[in-house]
Amino acid sequence: FHTIYSEGKISIIFSEPMFFFLSATLGLFVNLSSFLVVQTTNSVTLKILGTVRNAGLVVFQVIFAGETITTQQFFAYALTIVAFGFYNYFKMKQVESQSAQKYAKVEGK
């Protein structure tokens, strides 16, 4: 904070308060959504979502911003996205199986 104040950069905050408020609000929503994801699923899912988000951002930059990547990077990002798809598929199957088992127990009583 001392460097920002001594170099006079603190005035940027006061000249553009809405941008800083918007940034703080978005940061709050990111943290809240992360908390809700961990409460609803688990920390592994949050970690995987972060990895896929990063890969998706790179793919977006390649397609729309003309960013260049190597062939090795392309296959690594593609593998990340495909692995996330498989993770979701198997996770859904696991939830379906657990739901079916609970339903069968209820029906058996």
Coordinates of C-alpha atoms in Angstrom, one line a residue:
F1 CA 0.0 0.0 0.0
H2 CA 2.9 2.3 0.8
T3 CA 4.2 2.1 -2.8
I4 CA 0.8 2.8 -4.3
Y5 CA 0.3 5.8 -2.1
S6 CA 3.8 7.2 -2.5
E7 CA 3.7 7.0 -6.3
G8 CA 0.3 8.7 -6.4
K9 CA -1.4 5.7 -7.9
I10 CA -4.2 5.7 -5.3
S11 CA -6.0 8.4 -7.4
I12 CA -6.8 5.7 -10.0
I13 CA -9.1 4.1 -7.5
F14 CA -11.0 7.3 -6.9
S15 CA -11.1 8.2 -10.6
E16 CA -12.7 4.9 -11.6
P17 CA -14.7 3.7 -8.5
M18 CA -17.2 1.7 -10.4
F19 CA -14.6 -0.5 -12.0
F20 CA -13.1 -1.3 -8.6
F21 CA -16.5 -1.9 -7.1
L22 CA -17.4 -4.2 -10.0
S23 CA -14.1 -6.1 -9.6
A24 CA -14.6 -6.5 -5.9
T25 CA -18.2 -7.7 -6.5
L26 CA -17.1 -10.3 -9.1
G27 CA -14.4 -11.5 -6.7
L28 CA -17.0 -11.9 -4.0
F29 CA -19.2 -14.0 -6.4
V30 CA -16.2 -16.2 -7.4
N31 CA -15.5 -17.0 -3.8
L32 CA -19.1 -17.6 -3.0
S33 CA -19.6 -19.9 -6.0
S34 CA -16.4 -21.8 -5.0
F35 CA -17.7 -22.2 -1.5
L36 CA -21.1 -23.5 -2.9
V37 CA -19.3 -25.9 -5.3
V38 CA -17.3 -27.4 -2.4
Q39 CA -20.4 -27.7 -0.2
T40 CA -22.4 -29.3 -3.0
T41 CA -19.7 -31.6 -4.4
N42 CA -16.2 -31.7 -3.2
S43 CA -12.8 -30.0 -3.5
V44 CA -11.7 -32.3 -6.3
T45 CA -14.5 -31.1 -8.5
L46 CA -13.6 -27.5 -7.8
K47 CA -10.0 -28.2 -8.7
I48 CA -11.1 -29.9 -11.9
L49 CA -13.4 -27.0 -12.8
G50 CA -10.5 -24.6 -12.4
T51 CA -8.3 -26.7 -14.7
V52 CA -11.0 -26.9 -17.3
R53 CA -11.8 -23.2 -17.1
N54 CA -8.1 -22.5 -17.8
A55 CA -8.1 -24.8 -20.7
G56 CA -11.3 -23.3 -22.0
L57 CA -9.8 -19.8 -21.7
V58 CA -6.8 -20.9 -23.8
V59 CA -9.1 -22.5 -26.4
F60 CA -11.1 -19.2 -26.5
Q61 CA -8.0 -17.2 -27.0
V62 CA -6.8 -19.4 -29.8
I63 CA -10.1 -19.3 -31.6
F64 CA -11.1 -15.7 -31.1
A65 CA -7.9 -13.7 -30.3
G66 CA -5.5 -15.5 -32.7
E67 CA -3.2 -16.8 -30.0
T68 CA -0.8 -19.4 -31.2
I69 CA 0.0 -22.7 -29.3
T70 CA 2.2 -25.6 -30.1
T71 CA 0.9 -29.0 -31.2
Q72 CA 1.9 -30.4 -27.8
Q73 CA -0.1 -27.7 -26.0
F74 CA -3.1 -28.3 -28.3
F75 CA -3.2 -32.0 -27.4
A76 CA -2.7 -31.3 -23.7
Y77 CA -5.6 -28.8 -23.6
A78 CA -7.8 -31.2 -25.7
L79 CA -6.9 -34.1 -23.3
T80 CA -7.9 -31.9 -20.3
I81 CA -11.3 -31.1 -21.8
V82 CA -12.0 -34.7 -22.8
A83 CA -10.9 -36.0 -19.4
F84 CA -13.3 -33.5 -17.7
G85 CA -16.0 -34.9 -19.9
F86 CA -15.2 -38.5 -18.8
Y87 CA -15.1 -37.3 -15.2
N88 CA -18.5 -35.8 -15.4
Y89 CA -19.9 -38.9 -17.2
F90 CA -18.6 -41.3 -14.5
K91 CA -19.7 -39.0 -11.7
M92 CA -23.2 -38.9 -13.1
K93 CA -23.3 -42.7 -13.4
Q94 CA -22.2 -42.9 -9.8
V95 CA -24.9 -40.6 -8.6
E96 CA -27.5 -42.5 -10.7
S97 CA -26.3 -45.8 -9.2
Q98 CA -26.6 -44.4 -5.7
S99 CA -30.1 -43.0 -6.4
A100 CA -31.2 -46.3 -7.8
Q101 CA -29.9 -48.1 -4.7
K102 CA -31.7 -45.7 -2.3
Y103 CA -34.9 -46.2 -4.3
A104 CA -34.5 -50.0 -4.2
K105 CA -34.1 -49.9 -0.4
V106 CA -37.2 -47.7 -0.1
E107 CA -39.2 -50.0 -2.3
G108 CA -38.0 -53.1 -0.4
K109 CA -39.4 -51.8 2.9

